[in-house]
PDB file of N, CA and C in Angstrom:
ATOM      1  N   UNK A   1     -21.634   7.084   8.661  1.00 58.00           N
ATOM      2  CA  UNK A   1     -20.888   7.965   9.546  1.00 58.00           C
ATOM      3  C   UNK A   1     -20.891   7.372  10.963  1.00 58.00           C
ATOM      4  N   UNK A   2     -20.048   7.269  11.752  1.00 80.00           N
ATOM      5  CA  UNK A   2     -19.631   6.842  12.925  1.00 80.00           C
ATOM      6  C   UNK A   2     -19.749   8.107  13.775  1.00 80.00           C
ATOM      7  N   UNK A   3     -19.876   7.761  15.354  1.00 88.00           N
ATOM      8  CA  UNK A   3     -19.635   9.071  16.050  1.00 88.00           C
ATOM      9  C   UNK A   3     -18.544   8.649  17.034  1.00 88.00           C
ATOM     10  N   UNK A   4     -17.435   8.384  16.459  1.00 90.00           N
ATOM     11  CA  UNK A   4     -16.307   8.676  17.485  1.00 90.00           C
ATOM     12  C   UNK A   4     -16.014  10.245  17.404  1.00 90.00           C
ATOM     13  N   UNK A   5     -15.810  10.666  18.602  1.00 91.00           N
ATOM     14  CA  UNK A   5     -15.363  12.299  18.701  1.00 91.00           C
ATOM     15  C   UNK A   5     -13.630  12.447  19.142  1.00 91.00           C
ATOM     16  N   UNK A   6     -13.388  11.487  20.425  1.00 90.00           N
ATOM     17  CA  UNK A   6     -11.896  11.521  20.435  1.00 90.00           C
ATOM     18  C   UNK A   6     -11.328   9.903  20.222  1.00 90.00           C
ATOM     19  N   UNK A   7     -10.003   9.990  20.357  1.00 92.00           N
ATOM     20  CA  UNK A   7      -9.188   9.013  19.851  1.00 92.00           C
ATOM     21  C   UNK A   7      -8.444   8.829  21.487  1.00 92.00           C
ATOM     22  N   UNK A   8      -8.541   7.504  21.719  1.00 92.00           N
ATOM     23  CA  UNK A   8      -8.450   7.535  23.333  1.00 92.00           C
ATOM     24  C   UNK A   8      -6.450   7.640  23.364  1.00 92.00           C
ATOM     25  N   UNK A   9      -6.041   7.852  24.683  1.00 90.00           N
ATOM     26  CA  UNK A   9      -4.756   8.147  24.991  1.00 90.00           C
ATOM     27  C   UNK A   9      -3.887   6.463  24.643  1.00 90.00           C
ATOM     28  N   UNK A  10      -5.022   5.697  24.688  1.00 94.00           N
ATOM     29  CA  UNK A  10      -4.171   3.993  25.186  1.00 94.00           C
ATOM     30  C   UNK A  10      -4.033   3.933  23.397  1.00 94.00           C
ATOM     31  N   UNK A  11      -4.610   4.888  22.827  1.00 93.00           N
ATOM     32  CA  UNK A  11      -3.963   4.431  21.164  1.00 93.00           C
ATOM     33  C   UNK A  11      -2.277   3.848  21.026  1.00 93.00           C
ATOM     34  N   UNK A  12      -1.578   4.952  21.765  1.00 90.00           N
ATOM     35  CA  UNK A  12       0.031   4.792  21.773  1.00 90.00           C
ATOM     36  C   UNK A  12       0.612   3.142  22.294  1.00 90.00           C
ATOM     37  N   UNK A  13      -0.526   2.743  22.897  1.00 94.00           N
ATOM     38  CA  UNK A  13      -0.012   1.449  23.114  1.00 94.00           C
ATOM     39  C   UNK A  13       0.081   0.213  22.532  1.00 94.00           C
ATOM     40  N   UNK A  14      -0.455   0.789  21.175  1.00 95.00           N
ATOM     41  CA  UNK A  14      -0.954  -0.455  20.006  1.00 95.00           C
ATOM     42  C   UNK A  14       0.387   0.007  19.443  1.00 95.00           C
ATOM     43  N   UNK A  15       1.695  -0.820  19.424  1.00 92.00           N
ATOM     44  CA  UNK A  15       2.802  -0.280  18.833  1.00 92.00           C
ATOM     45  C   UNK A  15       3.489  -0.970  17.486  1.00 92.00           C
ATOM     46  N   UNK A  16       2.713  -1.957  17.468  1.00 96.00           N
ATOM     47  CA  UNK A  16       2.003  -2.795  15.776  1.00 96.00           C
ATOM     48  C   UNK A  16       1.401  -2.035  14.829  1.00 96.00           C
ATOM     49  N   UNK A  17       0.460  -1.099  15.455  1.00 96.00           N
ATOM     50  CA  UNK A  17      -0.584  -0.906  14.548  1.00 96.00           C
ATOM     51  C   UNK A  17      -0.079   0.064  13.211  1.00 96.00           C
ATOM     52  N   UNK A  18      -0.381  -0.933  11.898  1.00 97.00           N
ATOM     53  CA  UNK A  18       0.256  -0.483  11.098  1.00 97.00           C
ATOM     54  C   UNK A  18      -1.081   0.453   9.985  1.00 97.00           C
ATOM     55  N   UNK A  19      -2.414   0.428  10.291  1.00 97.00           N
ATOM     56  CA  UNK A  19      -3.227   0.868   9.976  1.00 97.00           C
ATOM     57  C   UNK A  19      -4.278   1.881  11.002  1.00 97.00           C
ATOM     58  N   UNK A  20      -4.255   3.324  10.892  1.00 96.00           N
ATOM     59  CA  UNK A  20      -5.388   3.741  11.713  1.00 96.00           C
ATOM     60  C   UNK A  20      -6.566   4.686  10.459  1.00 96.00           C
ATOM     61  N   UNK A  21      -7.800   3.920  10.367  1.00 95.00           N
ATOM     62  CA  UNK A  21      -8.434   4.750   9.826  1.00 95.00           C
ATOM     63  C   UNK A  21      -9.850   5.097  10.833  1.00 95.00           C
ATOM     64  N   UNK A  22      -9.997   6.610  11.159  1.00 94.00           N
ATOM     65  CA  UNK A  22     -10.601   6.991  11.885  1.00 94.00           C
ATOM     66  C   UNK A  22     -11.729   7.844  10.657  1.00 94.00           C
ATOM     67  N   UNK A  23     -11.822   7.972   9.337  1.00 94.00           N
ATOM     68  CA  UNK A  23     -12.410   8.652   8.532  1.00 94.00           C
ATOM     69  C   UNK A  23     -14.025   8.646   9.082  1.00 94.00           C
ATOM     70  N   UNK A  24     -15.163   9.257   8.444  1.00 94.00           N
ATOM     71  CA  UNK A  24     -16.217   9.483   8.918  1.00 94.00           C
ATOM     72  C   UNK A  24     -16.946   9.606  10.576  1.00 94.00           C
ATOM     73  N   UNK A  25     -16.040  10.180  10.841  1.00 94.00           N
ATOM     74  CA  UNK A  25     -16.408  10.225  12.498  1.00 94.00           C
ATOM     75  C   UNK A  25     -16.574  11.830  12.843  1.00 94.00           C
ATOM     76  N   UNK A  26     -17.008  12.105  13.797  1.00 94.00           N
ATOM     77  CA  UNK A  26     -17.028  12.955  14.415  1.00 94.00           C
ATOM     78  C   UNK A  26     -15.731  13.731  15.463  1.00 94.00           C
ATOM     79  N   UNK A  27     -14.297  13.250  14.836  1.00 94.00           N
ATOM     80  CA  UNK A  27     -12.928  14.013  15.452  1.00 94.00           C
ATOM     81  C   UNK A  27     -13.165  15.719  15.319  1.00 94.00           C
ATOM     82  N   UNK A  28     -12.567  16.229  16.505  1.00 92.00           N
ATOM     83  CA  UNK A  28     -12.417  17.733  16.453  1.00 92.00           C
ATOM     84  C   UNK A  28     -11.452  17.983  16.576  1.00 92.00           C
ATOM     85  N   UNK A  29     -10.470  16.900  16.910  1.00 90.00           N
ATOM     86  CA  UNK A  29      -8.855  17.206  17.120  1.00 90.00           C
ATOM     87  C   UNK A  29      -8.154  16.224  17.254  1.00 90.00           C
ATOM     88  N   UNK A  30      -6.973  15.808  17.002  1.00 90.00           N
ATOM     89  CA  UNK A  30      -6.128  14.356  16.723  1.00 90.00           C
ATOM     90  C   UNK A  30      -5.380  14.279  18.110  1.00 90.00           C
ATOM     91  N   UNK A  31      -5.285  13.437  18.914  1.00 88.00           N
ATOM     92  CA  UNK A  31      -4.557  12.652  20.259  1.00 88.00           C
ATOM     93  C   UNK A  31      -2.978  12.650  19.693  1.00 88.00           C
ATOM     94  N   UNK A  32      -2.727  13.565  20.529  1.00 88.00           N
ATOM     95  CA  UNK A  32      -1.346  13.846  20.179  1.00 88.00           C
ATOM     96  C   UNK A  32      -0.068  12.098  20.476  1.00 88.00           C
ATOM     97  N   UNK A  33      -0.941  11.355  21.120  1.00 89.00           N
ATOM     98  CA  UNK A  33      -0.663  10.064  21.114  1.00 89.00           C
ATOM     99  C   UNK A  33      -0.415   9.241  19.829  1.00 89.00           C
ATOM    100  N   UNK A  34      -0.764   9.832  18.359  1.00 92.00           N
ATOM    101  CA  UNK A  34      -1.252   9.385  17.809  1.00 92.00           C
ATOM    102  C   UNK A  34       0.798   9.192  17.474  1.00 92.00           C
ATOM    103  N   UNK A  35       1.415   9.962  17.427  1.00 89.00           N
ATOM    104  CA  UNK A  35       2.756   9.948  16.976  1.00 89.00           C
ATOM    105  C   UNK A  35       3.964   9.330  17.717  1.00 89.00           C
ATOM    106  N   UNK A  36       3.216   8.526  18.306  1.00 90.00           N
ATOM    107  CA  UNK A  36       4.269   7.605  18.691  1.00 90.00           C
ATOM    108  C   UNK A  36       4.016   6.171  18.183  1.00 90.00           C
ATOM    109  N   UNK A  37       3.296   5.972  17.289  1.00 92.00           N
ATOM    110  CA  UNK A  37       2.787   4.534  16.454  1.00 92.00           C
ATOM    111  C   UNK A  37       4.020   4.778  15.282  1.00 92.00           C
ATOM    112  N   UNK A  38       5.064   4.256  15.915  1.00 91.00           N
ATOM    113  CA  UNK A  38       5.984   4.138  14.890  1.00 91.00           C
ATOM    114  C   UNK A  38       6.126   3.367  13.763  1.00 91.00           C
ATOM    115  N   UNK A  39       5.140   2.080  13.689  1.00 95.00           N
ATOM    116  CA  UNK A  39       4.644   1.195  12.954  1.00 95.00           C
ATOM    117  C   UNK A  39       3.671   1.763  12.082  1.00 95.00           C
ATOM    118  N   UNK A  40       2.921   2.848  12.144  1.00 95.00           N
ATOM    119  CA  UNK A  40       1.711   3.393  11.367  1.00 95.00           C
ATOM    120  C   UNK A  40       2.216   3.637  10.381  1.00 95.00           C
ATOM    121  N   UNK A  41       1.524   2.948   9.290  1.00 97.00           N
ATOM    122  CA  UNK A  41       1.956   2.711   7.724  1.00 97.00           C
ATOM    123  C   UNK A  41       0.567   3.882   6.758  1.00 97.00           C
ATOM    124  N   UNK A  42      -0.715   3.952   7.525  1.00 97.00           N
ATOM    125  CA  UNK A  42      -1.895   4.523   6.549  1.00 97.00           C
ATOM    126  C   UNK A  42      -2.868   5.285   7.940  1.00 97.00           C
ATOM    127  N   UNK A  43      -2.696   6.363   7.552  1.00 95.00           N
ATOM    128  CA  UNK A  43      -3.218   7.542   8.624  1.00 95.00           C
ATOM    129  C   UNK A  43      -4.711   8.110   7.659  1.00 95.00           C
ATOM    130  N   UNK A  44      -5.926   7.614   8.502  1.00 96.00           N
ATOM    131  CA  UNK A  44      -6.573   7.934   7.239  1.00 96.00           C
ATOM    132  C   UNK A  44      -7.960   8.555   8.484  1.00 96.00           C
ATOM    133  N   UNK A  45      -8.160  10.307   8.004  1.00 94.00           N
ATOM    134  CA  UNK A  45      -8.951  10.955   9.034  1.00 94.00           C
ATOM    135  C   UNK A  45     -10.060  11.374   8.272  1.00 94.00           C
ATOM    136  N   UNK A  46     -10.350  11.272   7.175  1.00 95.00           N
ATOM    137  CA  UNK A  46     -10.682  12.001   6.030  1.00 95.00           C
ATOM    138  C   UNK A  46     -12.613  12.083   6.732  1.00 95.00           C
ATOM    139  N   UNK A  47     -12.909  13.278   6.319  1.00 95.00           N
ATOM    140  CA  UNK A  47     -14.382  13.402   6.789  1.00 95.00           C
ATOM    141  C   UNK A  47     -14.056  13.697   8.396  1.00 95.00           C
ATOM    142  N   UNK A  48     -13.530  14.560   8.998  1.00 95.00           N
ATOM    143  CA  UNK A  48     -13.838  14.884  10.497  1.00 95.00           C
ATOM    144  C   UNK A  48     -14.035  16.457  10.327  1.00 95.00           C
ATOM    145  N   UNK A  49     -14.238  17.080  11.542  1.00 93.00           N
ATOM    146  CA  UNK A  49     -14.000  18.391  12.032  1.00 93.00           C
ATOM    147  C   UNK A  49     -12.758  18.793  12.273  1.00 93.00           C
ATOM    148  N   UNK A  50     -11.713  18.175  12.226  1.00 93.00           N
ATOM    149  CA  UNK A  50     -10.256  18.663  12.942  1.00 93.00           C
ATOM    150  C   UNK A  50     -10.179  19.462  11.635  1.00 93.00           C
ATOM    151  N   UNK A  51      -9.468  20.822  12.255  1.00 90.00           N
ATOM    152  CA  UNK A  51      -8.981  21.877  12.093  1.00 90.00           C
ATOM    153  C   UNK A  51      -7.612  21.924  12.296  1.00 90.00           C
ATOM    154  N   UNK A  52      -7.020  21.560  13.018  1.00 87.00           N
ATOM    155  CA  UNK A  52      -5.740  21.548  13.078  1.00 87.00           C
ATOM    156  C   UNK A  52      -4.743  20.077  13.130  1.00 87.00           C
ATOM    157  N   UNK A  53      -3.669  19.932  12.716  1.00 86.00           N
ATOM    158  CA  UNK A  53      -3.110  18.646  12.940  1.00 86.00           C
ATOM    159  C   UNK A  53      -2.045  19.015  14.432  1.00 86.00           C
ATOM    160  N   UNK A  54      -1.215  18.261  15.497  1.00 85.00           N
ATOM    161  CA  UNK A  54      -0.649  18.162  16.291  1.00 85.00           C
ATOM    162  C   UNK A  54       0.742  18.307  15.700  1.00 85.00           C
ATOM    163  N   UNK A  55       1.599  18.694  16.061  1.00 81.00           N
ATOM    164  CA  UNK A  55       3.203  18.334  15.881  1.00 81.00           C
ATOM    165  C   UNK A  55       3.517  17.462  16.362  1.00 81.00           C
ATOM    166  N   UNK A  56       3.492  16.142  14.495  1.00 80.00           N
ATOM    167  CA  UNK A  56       3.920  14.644  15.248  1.00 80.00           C
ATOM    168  C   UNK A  56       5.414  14.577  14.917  1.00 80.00           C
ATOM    169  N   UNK A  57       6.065  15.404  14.780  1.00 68.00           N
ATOM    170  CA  UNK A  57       7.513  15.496  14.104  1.00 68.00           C
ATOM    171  C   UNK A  57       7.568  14.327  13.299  1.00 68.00           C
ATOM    172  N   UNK A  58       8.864  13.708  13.486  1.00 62.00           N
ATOM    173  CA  UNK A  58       9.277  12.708  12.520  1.00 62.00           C
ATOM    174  C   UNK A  58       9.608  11.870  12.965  1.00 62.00           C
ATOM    175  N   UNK A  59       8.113  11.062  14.062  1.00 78.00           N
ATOM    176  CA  UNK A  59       8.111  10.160  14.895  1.00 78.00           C
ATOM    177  C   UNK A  59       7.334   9.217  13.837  1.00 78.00           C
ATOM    178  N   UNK A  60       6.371   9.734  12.885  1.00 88.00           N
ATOM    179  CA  UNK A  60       5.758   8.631  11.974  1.00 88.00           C
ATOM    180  C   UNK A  60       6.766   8.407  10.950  1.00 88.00           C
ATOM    181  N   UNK A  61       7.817   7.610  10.945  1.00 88.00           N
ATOM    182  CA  UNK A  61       8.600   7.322   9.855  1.00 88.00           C
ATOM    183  C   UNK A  61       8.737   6.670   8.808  1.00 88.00           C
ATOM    184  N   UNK A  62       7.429   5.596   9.081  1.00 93.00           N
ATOM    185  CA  UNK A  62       6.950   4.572   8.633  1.00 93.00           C
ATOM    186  C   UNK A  62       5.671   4.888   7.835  1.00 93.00           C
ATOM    187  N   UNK A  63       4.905   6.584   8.034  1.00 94.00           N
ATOM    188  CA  UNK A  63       3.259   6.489   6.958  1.00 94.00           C
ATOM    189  C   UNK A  63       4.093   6.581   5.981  1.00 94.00           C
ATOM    190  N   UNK A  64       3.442   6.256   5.300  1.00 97.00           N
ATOM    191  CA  UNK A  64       3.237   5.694   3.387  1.00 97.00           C
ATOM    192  C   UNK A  64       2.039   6.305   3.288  1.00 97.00           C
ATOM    193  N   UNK A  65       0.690   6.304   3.349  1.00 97.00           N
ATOM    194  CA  UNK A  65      -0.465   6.887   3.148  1.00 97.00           C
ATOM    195  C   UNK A  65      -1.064   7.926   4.403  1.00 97.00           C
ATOM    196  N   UNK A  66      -1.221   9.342   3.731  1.00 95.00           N
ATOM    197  CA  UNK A  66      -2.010   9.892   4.918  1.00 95.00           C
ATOM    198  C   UNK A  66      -3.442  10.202   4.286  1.00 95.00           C
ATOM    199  N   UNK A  67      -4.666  10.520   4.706  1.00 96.00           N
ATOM    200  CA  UNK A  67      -5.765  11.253   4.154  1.00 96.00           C
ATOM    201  C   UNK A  67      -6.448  11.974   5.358  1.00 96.00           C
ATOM    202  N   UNK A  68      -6.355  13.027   4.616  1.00 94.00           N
ATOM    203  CA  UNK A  68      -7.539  14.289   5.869  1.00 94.00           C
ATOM    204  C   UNK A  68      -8.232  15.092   4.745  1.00 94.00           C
ATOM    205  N   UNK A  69      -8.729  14.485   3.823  1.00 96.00           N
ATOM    206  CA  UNK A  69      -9.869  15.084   2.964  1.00 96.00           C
ATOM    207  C   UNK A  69     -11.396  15.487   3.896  1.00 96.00           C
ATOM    208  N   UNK A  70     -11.524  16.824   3.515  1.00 96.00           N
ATOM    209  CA  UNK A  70     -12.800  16.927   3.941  1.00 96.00           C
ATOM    210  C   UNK A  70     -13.037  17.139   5.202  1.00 96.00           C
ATOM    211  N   UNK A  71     -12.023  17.606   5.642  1.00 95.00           N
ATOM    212  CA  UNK A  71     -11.407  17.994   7.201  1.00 95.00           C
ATOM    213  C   UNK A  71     -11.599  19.353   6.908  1.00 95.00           C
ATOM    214  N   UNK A  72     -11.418  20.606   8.067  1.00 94.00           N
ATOM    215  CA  UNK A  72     -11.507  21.998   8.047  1.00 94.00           C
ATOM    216  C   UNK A  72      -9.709  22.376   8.607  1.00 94.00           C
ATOM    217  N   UNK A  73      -9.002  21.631   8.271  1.00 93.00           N
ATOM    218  CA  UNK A  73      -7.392  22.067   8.218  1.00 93.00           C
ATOM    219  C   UNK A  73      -7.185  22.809   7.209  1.00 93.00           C
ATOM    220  N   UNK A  74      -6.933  24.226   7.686  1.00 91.00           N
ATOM    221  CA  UNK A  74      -6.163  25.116   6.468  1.00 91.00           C
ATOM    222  C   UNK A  74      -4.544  25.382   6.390  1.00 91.00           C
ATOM    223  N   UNK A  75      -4.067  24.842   7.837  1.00 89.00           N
ATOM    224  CA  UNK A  75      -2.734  25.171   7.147  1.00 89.00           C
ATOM    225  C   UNK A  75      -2.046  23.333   6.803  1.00 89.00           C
ATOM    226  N   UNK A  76      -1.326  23.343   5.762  1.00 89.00           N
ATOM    227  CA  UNK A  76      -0.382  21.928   5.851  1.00 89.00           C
ATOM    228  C   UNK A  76       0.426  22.089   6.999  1.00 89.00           C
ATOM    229  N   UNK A  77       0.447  20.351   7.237  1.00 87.00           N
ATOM    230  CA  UNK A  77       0.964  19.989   8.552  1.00 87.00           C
ATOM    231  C   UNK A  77       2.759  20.121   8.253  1.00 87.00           C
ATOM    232  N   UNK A  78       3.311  20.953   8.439  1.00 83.00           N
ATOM    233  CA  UNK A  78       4.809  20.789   8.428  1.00 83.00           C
ATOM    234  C   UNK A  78       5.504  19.512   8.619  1.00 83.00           C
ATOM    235  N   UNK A  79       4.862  18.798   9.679  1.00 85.00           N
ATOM    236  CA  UNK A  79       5.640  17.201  10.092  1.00 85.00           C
ATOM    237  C   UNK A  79       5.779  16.650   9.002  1.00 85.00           C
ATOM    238  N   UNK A  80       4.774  16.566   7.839  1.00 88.00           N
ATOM    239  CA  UNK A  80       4.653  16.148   6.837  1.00 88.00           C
ATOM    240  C   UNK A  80       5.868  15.417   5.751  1.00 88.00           C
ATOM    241  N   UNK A  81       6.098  16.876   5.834  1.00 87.00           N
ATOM    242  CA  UNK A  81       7.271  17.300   4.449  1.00 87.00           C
ATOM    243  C   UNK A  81       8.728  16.716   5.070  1.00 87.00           C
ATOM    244  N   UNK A  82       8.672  16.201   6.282  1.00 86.00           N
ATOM    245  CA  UNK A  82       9.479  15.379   7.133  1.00 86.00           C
ATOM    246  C   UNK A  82       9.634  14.054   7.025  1.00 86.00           C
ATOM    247  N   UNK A  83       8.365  13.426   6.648  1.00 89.00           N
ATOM    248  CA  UNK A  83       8.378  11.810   6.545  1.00 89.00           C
ATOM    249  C   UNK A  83       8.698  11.367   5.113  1.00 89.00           C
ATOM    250  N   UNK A  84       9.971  10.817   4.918  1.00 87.00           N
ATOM    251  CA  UNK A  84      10.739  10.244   4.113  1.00 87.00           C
ATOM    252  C   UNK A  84       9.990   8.933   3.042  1.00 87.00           C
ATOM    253  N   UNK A  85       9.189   7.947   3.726  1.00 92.00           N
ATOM    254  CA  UNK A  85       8.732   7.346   3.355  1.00 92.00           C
ATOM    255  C   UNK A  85       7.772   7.306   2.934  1.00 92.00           C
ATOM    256  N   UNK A  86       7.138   8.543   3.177  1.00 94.00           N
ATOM    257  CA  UNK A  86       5.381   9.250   2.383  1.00 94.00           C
ATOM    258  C   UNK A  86       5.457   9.134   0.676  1.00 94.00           C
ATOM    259  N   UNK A  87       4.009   8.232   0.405  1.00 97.00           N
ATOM    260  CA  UNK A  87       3.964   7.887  -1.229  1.00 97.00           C
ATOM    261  C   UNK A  87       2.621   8.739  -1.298  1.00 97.00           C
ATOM    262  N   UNK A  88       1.637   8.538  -0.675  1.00 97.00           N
ATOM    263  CA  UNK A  88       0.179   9.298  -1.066  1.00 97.00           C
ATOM    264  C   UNK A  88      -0.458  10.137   0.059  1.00 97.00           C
ATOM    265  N   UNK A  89      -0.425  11.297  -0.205  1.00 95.00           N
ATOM    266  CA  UNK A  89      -1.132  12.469   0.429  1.00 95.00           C
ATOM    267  C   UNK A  89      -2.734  12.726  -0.351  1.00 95.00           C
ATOM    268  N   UNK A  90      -3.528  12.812   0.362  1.00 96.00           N
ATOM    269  CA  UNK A  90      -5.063  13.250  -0.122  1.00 96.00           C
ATOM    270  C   UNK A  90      -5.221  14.392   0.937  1.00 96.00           C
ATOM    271  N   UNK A  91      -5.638  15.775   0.687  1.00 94.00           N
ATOM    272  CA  UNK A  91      -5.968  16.549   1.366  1.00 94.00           C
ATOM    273  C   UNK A  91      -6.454  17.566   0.622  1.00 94.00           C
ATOM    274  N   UNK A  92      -7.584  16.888  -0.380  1.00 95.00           N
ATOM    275  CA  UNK A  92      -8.673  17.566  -1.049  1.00 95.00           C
ATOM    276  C   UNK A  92      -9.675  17.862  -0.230  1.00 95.00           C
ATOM    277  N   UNK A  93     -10.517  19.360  -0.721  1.00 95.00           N
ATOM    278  CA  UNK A  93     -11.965  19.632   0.127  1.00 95.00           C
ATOM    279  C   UNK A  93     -11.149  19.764   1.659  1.00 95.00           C
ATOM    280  N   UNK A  94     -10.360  20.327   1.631  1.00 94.00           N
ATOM    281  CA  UNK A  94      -9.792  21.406   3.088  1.00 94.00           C
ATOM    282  C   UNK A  94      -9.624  22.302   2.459  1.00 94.00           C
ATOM    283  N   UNK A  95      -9.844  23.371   3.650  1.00 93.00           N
ATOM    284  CA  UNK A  95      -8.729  24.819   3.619  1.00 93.00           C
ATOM    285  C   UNK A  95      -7.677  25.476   3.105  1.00 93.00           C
ATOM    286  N   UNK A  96      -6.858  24.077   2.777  1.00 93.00           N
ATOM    287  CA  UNK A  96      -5.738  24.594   2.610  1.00 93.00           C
ATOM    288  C   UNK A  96      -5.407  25.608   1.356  1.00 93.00           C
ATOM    289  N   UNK A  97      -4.842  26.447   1.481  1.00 92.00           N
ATOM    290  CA  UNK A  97      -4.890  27.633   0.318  1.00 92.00           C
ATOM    291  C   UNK A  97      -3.228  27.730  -0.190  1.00 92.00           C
ATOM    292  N   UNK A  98      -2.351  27.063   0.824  1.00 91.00           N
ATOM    293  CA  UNK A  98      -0.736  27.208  -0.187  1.00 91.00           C
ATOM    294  C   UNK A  98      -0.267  25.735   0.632  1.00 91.00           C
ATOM    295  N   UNK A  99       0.978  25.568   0.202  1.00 90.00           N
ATOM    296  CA  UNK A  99       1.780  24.649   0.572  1.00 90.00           C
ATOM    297  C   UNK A  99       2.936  24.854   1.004  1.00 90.00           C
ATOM    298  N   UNK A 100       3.852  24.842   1.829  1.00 88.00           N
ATOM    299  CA  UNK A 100       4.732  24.926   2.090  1.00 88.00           C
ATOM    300  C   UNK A 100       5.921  24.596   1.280  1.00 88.00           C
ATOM    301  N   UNK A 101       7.372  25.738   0.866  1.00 88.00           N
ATOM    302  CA  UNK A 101       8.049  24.870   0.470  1.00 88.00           C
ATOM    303  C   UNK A 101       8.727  24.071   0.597  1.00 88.00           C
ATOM    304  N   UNK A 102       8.450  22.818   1.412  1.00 88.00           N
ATOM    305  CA  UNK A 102       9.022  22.034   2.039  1.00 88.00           C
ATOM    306  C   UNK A 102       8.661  21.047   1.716  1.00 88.00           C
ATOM    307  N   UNK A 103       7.177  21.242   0.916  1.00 88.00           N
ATOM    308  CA  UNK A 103       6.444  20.118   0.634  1.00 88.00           C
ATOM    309  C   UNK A 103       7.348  19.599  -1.100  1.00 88.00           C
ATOM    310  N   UNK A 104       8.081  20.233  -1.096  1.00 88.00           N
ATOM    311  CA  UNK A 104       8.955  19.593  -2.501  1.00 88.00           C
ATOM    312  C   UNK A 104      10.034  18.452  -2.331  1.00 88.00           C
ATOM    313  N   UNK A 105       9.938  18.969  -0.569  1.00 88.00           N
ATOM    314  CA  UNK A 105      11.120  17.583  -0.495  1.00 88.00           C
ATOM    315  C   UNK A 105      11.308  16.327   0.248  1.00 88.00           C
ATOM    316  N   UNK A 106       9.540  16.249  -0.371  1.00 89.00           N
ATOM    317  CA  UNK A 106       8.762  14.736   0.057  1.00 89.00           C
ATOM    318  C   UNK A 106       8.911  14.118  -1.834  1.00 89.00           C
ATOM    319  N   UNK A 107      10.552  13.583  -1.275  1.00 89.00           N
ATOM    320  CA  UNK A 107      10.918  12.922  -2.652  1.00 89.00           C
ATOM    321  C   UNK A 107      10.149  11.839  -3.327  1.00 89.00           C
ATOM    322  N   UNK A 108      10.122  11.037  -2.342  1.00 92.00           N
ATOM    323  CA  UNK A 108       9.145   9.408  -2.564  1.00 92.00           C
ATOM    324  C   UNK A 108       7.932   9.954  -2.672  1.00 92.00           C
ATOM    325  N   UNK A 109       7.117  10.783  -2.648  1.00 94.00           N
ATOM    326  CA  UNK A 109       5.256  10.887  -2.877  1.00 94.00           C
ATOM    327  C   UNK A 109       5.131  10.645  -4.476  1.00 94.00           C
ATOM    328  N   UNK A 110       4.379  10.214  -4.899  1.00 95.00           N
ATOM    329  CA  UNK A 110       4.038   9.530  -5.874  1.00 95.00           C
ATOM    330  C   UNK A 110       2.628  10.365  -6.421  1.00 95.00           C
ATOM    331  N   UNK A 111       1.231  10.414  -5.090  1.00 94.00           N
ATOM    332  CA  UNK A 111       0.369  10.569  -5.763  1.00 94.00           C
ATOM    333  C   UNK A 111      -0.016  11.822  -4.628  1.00 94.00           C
ATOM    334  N   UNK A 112      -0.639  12.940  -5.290  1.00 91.00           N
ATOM    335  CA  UNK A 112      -1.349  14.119  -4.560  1.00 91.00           C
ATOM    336  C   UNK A 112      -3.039  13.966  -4.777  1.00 91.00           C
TER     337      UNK A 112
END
């Protein structure tokens, strides 16, 4: 386990970065910076405290992989069901208790 707690603001300036895995850390909340990495291909938070996700709209156009397993998020992130190019969602061991129906028209997901 790592103890990063936040995700600094200069993240947005890595505009390559096609991988962020922040999993086993100590996050309580995601840097709303995080949605302008238009290059971010694998969003991977899995094991924090965040409770809530940010409204990254459908600025990540490019994840293919997200994971927030084991996070305390109970509602699904709406932005979600937005990104076209999404193949694998993991968001086992959360909160979450329904899904949105919106989440049906994440055509390309492959694996839950």
């Amino acid at each position: 386990c790592n103890q990063i707690s936040t995700i600094p603001d200069w993240i947005s300036n890595l505009s390559s970065l096609e991988t962020l895995n922040c999993g086993n850390n100590k996050l309580l909340n995601l840097n709303q910076s995080i949605g302008s990495l238009n290059s971010l291909r694998y969003l991977i938070i899995y094991n924090n405290n965040i409770d809530l996700f940010p409204d990254f709209s459908s600025n990540l156009s490019s994840l293919e992989h997200i994971s927030f397993s084991f996070t305390n998020i109970h509602l699904f992130p709406d932005f979600i069901s937005n990104i076209s190019s999404l193949v694998h969602i993991n968001f086992s061991y959360t909160n979450i208790t329904t899904l949105p129906d919106s989440f049906g028209d994440i055509i390309s997901l492959e694996t839950i």
